[in-house]
Coordinates of N, CA and C in Angstrom, one line a residue:
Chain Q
X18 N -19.7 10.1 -20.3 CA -18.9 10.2 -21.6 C -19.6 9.5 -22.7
X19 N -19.3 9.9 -23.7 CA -20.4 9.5 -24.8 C -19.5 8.1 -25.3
X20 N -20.1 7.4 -25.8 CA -19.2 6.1 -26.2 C -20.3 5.3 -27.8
X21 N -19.8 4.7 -28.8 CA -19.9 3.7 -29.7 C -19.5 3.1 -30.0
X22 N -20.3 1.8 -29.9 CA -19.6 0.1 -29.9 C -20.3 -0.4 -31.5
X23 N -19.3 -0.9 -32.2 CA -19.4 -1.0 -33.2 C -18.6 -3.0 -33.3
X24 N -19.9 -4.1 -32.3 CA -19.9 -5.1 -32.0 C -18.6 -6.2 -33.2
X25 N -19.1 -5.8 -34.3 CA -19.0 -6.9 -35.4 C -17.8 -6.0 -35.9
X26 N -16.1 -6.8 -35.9 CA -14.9 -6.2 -36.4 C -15.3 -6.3 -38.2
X27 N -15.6 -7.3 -38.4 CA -15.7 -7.6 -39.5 C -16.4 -8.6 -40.3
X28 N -17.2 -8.6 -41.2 CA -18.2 -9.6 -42.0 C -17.6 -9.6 -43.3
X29 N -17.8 -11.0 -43.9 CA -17.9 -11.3 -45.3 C -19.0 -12.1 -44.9
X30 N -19.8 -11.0 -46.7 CA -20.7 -11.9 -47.5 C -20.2 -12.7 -49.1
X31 N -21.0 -12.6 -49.9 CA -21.2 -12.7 -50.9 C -22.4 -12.2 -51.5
X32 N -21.5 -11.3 -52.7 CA -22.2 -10.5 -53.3 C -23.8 -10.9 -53.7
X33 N -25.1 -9.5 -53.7 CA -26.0 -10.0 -53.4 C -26.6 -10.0 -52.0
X34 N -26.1 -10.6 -51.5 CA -26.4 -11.0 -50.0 C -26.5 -9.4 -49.1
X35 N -28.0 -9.6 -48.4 CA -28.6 -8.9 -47.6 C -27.4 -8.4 -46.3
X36 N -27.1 -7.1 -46.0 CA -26.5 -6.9 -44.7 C -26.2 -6.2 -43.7
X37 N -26.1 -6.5 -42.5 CA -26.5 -5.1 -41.5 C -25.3 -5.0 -40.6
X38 N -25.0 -4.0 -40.5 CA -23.7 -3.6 -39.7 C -24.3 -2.6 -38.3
X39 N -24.1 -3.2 -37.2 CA -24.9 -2.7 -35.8 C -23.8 -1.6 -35.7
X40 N -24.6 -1.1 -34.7 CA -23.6 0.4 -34.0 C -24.6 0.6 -32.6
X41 N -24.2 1.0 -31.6 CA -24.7 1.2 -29.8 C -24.0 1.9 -30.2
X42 N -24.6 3.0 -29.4 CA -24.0 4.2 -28.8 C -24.6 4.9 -27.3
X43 N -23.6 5.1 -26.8 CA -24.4 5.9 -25.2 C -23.8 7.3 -25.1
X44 N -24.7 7.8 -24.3 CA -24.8 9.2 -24.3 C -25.5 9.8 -22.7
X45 N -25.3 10.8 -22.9 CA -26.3 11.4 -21.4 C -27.5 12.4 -22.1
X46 N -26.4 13.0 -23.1 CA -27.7 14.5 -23.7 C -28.7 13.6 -24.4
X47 N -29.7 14.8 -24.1 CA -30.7 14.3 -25.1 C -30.9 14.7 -26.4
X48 N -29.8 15.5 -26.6 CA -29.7 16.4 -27.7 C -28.3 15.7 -28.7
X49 N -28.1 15.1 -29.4 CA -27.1 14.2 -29.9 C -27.2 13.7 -31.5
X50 N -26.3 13.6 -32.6 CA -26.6 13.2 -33.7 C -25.7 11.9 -33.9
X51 N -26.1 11.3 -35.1 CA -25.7 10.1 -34.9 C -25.2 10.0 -36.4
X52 N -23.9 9.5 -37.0 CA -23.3 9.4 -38.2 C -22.9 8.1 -38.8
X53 N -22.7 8.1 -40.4 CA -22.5 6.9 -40.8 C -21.3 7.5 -41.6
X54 N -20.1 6.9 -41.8 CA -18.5 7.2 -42.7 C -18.4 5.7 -43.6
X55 N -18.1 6.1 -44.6 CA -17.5 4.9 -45.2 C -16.3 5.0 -45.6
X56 N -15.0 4.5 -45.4 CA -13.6 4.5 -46.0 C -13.3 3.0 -46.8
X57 N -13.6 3.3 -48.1 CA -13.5 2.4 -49.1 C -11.8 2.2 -48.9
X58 N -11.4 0.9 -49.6 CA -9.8 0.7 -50.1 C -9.0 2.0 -49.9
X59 N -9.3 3.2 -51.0 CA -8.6 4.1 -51.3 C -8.3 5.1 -50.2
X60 N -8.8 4.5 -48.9 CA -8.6 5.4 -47.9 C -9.8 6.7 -47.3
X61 N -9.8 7.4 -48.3 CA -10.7 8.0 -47.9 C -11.9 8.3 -47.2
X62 N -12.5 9.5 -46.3 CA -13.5 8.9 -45.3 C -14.6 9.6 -46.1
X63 N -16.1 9.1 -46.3 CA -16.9 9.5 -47.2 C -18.2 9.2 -46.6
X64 N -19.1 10.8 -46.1 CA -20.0 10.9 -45.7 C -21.4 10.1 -46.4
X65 N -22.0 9.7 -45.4 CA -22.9 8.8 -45.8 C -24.9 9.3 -45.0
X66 N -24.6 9.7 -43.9 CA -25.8 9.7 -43.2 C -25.4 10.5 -41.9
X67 N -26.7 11.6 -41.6 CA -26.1 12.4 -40.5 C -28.4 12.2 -40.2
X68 N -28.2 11.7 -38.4 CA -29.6 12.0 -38.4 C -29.0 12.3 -36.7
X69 N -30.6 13.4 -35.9 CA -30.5 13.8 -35.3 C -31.4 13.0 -34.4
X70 N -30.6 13.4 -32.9 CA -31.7 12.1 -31.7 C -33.6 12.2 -31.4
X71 N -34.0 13.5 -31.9 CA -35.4 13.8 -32.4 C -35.9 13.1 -33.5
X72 N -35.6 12.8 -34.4 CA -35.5 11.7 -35.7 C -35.7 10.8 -35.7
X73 N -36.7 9.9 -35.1 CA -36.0 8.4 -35.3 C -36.5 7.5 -36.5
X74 N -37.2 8.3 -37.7 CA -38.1 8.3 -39.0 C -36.7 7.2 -39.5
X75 N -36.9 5.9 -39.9 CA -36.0 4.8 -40.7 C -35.7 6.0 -41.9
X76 N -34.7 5.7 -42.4 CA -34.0 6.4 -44.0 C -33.9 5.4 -45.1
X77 N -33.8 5.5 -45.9 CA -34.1 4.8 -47.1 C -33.4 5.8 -48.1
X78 N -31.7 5.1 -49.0 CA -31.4 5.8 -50.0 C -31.2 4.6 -51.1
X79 N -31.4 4.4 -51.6 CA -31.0 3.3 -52.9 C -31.4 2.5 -51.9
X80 N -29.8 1.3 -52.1 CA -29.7 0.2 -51.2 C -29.2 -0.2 -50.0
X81 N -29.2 1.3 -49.4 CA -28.8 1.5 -48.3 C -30.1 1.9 -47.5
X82 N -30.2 1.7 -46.0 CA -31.2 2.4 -44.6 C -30.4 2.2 -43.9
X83 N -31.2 2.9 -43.1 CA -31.0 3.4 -41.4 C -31.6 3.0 -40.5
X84 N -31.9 2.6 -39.4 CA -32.7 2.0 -38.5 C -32.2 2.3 -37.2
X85 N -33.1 3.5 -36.4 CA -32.5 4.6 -35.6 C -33.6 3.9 -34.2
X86 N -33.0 3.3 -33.1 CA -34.3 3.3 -32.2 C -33.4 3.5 -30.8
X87 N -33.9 4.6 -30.4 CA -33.6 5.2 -29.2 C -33.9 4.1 -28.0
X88 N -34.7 3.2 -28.4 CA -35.1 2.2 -27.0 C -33.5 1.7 -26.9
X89 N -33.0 1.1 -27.8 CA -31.8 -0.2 -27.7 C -30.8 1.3 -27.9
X90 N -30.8 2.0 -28.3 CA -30.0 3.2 -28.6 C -28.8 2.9 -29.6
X91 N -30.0 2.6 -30.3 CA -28.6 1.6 -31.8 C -29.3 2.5 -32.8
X92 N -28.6 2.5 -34.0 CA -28.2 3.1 -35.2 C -27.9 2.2 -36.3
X93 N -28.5 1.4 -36.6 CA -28.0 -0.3 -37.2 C -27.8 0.4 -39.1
X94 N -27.2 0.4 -40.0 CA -27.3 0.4 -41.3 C -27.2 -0.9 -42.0
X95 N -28.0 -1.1 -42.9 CA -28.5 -2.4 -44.3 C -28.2 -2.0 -44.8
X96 N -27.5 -2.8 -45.9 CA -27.0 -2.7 -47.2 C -28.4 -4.0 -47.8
X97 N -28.5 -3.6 -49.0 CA -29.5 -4.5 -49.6 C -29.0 -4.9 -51.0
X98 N -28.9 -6.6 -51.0 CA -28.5 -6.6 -52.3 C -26.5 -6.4 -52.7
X99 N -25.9 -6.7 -51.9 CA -24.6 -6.0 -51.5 C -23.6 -6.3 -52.8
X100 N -23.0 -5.3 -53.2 CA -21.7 -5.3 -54.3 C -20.5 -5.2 -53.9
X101 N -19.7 -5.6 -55.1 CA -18.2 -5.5 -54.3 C -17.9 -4.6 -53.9
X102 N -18.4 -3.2 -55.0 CA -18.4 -2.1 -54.3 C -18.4 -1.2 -53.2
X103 N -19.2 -2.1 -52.3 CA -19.7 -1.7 -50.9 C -18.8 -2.3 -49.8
X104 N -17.6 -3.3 -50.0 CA -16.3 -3.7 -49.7 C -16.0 -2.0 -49.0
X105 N -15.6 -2.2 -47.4 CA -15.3 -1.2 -47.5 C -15.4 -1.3 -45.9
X106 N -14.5 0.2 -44.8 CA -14.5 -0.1 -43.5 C -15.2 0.9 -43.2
X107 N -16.3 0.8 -42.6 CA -18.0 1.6 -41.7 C -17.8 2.2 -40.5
X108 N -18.2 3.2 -40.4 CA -17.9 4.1 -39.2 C -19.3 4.5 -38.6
X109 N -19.3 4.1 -37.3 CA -20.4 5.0 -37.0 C -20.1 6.0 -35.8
X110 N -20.8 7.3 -35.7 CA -20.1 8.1 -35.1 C -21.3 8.8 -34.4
X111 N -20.6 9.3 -33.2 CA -21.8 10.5 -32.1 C -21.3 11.8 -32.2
X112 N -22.0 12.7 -32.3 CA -21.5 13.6 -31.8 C -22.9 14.5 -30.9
X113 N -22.3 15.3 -29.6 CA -23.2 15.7 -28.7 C -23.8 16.6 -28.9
X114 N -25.1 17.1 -28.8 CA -25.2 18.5 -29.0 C -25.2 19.5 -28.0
X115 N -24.4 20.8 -28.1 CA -25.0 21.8 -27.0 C -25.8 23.3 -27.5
X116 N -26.9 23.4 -27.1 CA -27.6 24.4 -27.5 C -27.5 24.3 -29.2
X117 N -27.5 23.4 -30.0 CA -27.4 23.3 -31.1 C -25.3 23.9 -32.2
X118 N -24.7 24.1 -30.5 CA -24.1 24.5 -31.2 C -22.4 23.6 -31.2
X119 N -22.1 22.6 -30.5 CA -21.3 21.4 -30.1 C -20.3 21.7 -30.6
X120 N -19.6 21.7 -29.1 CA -18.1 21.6 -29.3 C -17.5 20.8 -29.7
X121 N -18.3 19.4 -29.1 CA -17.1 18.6 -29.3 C -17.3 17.8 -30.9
X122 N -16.5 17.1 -31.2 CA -16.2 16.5 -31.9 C -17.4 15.2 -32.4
X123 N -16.7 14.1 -33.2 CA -17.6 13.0 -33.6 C -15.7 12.3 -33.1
X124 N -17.4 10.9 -31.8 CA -16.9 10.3 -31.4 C -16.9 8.3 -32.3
X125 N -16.4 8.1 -32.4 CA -16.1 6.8 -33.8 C -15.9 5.8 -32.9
X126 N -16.6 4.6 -33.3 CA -16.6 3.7 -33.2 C -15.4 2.9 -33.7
X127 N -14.6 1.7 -33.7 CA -14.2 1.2 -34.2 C -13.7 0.5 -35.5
X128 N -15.0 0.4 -36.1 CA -15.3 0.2 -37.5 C -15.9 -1.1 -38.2
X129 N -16.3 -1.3 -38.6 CA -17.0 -2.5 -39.3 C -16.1 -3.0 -40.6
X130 N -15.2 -3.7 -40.7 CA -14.6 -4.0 -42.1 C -15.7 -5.1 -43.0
X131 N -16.3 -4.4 -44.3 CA -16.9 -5.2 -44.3 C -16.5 -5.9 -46.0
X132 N -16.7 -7.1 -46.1 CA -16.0 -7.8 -47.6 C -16.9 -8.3 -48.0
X133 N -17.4 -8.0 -49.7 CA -18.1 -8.2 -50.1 C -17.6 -9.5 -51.3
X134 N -18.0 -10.7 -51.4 CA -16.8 -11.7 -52.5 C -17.9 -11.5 -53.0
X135 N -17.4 -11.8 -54.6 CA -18.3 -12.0 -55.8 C -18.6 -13.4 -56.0
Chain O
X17 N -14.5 23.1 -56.4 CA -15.0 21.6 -55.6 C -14.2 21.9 -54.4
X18 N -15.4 21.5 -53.9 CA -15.7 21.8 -52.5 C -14.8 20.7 -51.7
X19 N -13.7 20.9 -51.1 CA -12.4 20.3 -50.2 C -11.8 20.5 -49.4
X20 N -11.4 19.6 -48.9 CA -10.4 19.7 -47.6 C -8.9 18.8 -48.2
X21 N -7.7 19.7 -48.1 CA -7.0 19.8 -48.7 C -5.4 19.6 -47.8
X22 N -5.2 18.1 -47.8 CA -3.4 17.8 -46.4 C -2.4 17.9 -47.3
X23 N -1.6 18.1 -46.8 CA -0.2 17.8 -47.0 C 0.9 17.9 -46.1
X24 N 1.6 16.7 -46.2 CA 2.1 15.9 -47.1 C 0.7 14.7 -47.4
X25 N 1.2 13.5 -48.6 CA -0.2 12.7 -47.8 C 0.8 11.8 -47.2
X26 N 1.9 11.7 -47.8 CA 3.0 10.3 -46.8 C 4.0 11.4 -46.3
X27 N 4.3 11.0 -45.3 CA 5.9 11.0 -44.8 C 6.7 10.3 -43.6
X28 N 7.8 10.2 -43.6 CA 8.8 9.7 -42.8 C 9.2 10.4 -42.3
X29 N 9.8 10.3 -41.2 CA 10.6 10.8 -40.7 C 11.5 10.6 -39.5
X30 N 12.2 11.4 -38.7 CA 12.8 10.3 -37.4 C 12.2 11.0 -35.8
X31 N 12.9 10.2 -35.0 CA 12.1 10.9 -33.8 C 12.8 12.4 -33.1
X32 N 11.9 13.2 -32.8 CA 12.1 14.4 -32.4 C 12.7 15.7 -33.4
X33 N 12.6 15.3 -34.6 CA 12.0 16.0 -35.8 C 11.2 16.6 -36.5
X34 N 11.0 18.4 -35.6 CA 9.6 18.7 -35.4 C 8.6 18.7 -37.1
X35 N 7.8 18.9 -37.1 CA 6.9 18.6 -38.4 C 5.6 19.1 -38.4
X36 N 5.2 20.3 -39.7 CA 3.6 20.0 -39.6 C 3.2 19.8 -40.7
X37 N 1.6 19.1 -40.7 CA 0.8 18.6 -41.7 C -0.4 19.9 -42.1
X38 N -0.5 20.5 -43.1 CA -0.9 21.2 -43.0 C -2.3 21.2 -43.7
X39 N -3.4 21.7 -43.7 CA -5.0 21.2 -43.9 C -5.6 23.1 -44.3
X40 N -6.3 22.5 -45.3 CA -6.9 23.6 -45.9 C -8.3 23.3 -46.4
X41 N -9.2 24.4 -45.9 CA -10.6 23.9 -46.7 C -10.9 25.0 -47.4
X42 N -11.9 25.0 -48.8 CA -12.4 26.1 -49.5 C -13.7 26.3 -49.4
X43 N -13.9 25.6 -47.6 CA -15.6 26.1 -48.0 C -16.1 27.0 -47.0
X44 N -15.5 27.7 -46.4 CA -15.8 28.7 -45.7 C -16.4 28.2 -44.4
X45 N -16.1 27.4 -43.8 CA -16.6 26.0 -42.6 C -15.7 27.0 -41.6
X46 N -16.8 26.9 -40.3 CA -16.1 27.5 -39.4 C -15.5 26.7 -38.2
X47 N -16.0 25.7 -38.3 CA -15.3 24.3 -37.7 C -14.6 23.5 -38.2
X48 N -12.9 23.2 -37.9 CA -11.8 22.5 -37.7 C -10.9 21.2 -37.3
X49 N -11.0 20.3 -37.6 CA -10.6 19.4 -36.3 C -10.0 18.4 -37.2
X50 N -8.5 17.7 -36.4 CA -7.8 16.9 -36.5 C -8.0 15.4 -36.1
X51 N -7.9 14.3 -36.7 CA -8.1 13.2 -35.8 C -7.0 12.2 -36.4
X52 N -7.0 10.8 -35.6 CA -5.7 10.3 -36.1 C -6.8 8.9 -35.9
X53 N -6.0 7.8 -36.8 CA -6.9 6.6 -37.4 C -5.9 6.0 -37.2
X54 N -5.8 4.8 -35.8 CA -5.0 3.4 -35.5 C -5.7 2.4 -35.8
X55 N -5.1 1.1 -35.8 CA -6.0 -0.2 -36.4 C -6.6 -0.6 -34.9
X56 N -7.8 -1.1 -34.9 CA -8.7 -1.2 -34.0 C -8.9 -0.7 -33.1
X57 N -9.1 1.0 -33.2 CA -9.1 1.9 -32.0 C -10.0 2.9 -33.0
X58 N -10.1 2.6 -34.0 CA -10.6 3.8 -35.0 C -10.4 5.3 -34.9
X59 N -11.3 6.3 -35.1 CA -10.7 7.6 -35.0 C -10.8 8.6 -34.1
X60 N -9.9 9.4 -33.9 CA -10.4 9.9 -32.4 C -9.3 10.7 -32.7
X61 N -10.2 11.9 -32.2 CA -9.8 13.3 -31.8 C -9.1 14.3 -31.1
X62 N -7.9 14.8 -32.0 CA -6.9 15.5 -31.3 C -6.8 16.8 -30.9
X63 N -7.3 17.6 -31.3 CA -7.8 18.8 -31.7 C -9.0 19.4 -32.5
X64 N -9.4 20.1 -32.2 CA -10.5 21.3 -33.1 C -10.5 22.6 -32.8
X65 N -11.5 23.3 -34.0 CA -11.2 24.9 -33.6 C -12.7 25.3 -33.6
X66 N -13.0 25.9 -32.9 CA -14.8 26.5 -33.2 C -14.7 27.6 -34.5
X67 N -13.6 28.3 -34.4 CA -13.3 29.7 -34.9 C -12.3 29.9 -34.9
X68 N -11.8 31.2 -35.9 CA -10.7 31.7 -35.9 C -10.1 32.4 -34.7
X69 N -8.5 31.3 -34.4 CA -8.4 31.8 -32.7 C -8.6 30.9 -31.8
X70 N -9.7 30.2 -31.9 CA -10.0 29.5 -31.0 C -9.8 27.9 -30.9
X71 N -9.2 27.3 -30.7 CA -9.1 25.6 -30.4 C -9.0 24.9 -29.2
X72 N -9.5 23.9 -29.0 CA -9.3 23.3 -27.8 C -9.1 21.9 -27.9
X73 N -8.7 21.3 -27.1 CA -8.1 20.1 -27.3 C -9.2 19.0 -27.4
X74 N -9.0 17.7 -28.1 CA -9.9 16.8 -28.0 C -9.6 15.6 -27.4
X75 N -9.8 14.4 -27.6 CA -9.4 13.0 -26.7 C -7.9 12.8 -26.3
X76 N -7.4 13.2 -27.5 CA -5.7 12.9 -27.6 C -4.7 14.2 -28.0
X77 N -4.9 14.3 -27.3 CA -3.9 16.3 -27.7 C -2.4 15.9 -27.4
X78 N -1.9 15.0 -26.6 CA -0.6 15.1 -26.1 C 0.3 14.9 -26.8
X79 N 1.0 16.1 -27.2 CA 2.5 15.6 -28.6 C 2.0 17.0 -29.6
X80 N 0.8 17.4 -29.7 CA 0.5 17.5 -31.0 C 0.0 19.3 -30.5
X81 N 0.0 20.1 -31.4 CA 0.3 22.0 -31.5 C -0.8 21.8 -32.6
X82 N -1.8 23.2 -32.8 CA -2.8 23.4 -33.8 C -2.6 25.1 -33.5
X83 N -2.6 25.6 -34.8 CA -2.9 27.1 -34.7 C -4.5 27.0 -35.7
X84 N -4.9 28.7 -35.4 CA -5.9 28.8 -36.2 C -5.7 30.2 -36.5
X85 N -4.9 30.5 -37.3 CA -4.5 32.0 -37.7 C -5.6 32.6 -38.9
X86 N -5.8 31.2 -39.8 CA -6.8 31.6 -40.8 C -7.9 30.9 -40.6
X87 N -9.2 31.1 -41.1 CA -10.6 30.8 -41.1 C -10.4 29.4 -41.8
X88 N -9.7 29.2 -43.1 CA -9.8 27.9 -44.1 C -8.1 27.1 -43.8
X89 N -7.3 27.4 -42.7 CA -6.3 26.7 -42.2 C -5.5 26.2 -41.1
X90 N -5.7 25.1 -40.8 CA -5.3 24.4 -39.4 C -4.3 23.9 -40.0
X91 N -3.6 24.5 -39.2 CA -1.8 23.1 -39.3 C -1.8 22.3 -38.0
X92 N -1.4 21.3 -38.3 CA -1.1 19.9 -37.1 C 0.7 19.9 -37.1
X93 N 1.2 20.5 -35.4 CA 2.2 20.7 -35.4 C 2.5 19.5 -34.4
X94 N 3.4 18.6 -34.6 CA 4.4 17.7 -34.1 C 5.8 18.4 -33.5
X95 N 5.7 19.1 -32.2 CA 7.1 20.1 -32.2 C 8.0 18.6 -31.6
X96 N 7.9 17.4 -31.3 CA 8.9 16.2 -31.3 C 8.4 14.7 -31.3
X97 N 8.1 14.6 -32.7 CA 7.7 13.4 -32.7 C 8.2 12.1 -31.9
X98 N 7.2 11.5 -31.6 CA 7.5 9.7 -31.3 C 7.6 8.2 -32.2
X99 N 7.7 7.5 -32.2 CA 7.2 6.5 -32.7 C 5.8 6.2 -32.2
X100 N 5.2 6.9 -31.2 CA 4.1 6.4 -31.1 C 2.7 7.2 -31.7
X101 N 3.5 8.3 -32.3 CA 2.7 9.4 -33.4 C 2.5 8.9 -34.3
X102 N 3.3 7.5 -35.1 CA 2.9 7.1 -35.9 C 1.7 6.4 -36.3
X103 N 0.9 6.8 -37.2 CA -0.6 6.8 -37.6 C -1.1 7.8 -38.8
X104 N -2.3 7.2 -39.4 CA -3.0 7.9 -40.3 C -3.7 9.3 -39.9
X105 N -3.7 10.1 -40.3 CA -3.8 11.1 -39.5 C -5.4 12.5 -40.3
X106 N -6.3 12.3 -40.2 CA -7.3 13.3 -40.9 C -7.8 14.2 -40.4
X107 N -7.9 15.6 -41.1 CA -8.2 16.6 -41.1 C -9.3 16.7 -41.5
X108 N -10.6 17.5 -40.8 CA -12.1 17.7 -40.8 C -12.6 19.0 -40.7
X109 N -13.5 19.3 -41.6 CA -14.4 20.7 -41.9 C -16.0 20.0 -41.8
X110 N -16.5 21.5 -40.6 CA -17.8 21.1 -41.3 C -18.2 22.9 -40.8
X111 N -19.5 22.9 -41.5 CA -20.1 24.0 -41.4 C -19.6 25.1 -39.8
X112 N -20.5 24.1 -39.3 CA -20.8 24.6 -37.5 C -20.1 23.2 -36.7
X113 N -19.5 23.3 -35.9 CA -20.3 22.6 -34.4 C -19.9 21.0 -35.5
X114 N -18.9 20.4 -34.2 CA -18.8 18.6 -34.3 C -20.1 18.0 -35.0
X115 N -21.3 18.9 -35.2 CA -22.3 17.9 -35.1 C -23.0 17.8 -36.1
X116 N -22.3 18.6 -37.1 CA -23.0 18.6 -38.8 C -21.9 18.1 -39.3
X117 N -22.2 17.6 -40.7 CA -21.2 17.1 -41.4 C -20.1 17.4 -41.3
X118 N -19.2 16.2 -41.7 CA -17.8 16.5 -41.5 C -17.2 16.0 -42.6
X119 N -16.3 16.8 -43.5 CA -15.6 16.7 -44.9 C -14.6 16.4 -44.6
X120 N -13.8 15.0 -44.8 CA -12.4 14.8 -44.3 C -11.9 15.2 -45.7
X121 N -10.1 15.3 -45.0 CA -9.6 16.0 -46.1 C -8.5 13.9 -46.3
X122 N -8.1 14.2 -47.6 CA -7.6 12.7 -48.0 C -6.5 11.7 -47.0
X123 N -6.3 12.6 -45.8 CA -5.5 11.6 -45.1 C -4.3 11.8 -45.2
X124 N -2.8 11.8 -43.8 CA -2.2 11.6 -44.0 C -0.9 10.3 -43.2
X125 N -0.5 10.0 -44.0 CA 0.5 8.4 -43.4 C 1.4 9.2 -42.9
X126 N 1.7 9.2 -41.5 CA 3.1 9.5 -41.1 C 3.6 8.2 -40.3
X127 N 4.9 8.0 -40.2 CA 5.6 7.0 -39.6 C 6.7 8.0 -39.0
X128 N 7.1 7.5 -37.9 CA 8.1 7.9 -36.8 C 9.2 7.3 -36.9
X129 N 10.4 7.2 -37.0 CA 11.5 6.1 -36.9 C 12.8 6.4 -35.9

């Protein structure tokens, strides 16, 4: 059964300050994607990063990456430079692949709450 | 603009007062799915639909009814709630298949009493 451990309930920094929120995940397939959610204050869940287990090419968007390594079978995201903005609870998620075409669902970690003080 | 669309987003209500929340998307997504969001258990999955017609249950199905009559609507049926239903509850579209993005729709707060 596919599972993601999402170690760290919760971090404060201060604004500025460099930060990385881990994610493990296990799996059997070898065929599997791997997701990032952000649910700011307002509740809402807000797509962030979708990479596939062929992929393991680091991502780079602004002040945000990805760091995908199938050895440790982690999925780690950095925030760089971090704003209050980015206050907010982090999801990381699996979902399996079959024949490209997956039943199941995206399986969620627990969440990262993370607090950004000015 | 491109959505996924609940209602109610709050409600109350008491136990064994059947209830559905009902979810709509406008993007022509042939994949469906319900999940519900408790504090330190994160979110996890109650139902989905591949297609019109078709749904199958996910991690947590017990309590909870989904039709798929239309392509762009899943209702989440409660035919007798608990108190232990109570939770945040989101609705999900994505193209294809659990495994491409997923557009949650804004969430719904239900409480059981």
């Amino acid at each position: 059964a596919q599972k993601v451990t999402q170690a760290q309930t919760e971090i404060s920094v201060v604004e500025k300050e460099d930060v990385t929120l881990d994610c493990v995940y296990e799996t059997r397939d070898t065929t599997y994607y791997l997701f990032w959610y952000k649910q700011p204050p307002s509740g809402e869940l807000v797509f962030l990063i979708r990479r596939n287990s062929f992929d393991e090419q680091n991502e780079i968007s602004g002040r945000y990456s990805w760091n995908f390594q199938k050895s440790t079978s982690s999925f780690n995201f950095t925030i760089t430079a971090s704003q209050v903005v980015d206050s907010a609870v982090y999801f990381c998620a699996l979902s399996e692949g079959y024949s490209g075409g997956g039943a199941d669902g995206l399986t969620f970690g627990k969440g990262t709450h993370l607090i950004i003080q000015p | 603009e491109a959505q996924v669309t609940q209602n109610p987003r709050y409600l109350i209500t008491v136990t064994g007062k059947k209830l559905t929340v009902t979810c709509s998307q406008n993007m022509n997504h042939e994949y469906m799915s319900w999940y519900r969001q408790d504090p330190g258990l994160g979110l996890r999955q109650i139902y989905y639909s591949m297609n019109v017609e078709v749904t199958d249950k996910g991690d947590v199905p017990e309590g909870y009814k989904v039709s798929r009559k239309e392509k762009r609507n899943f209702p989440l049926i409660l035919e007798s709630p608990s108190p232990n239903q109570t939770s945040l509850y989101f609705c999900a579209s994505s193209l294809w298949g659990g495994n491409t993005e997923a557009f949650f729709g804004q969430g719904t707060r239900l409480t059981v009493v």
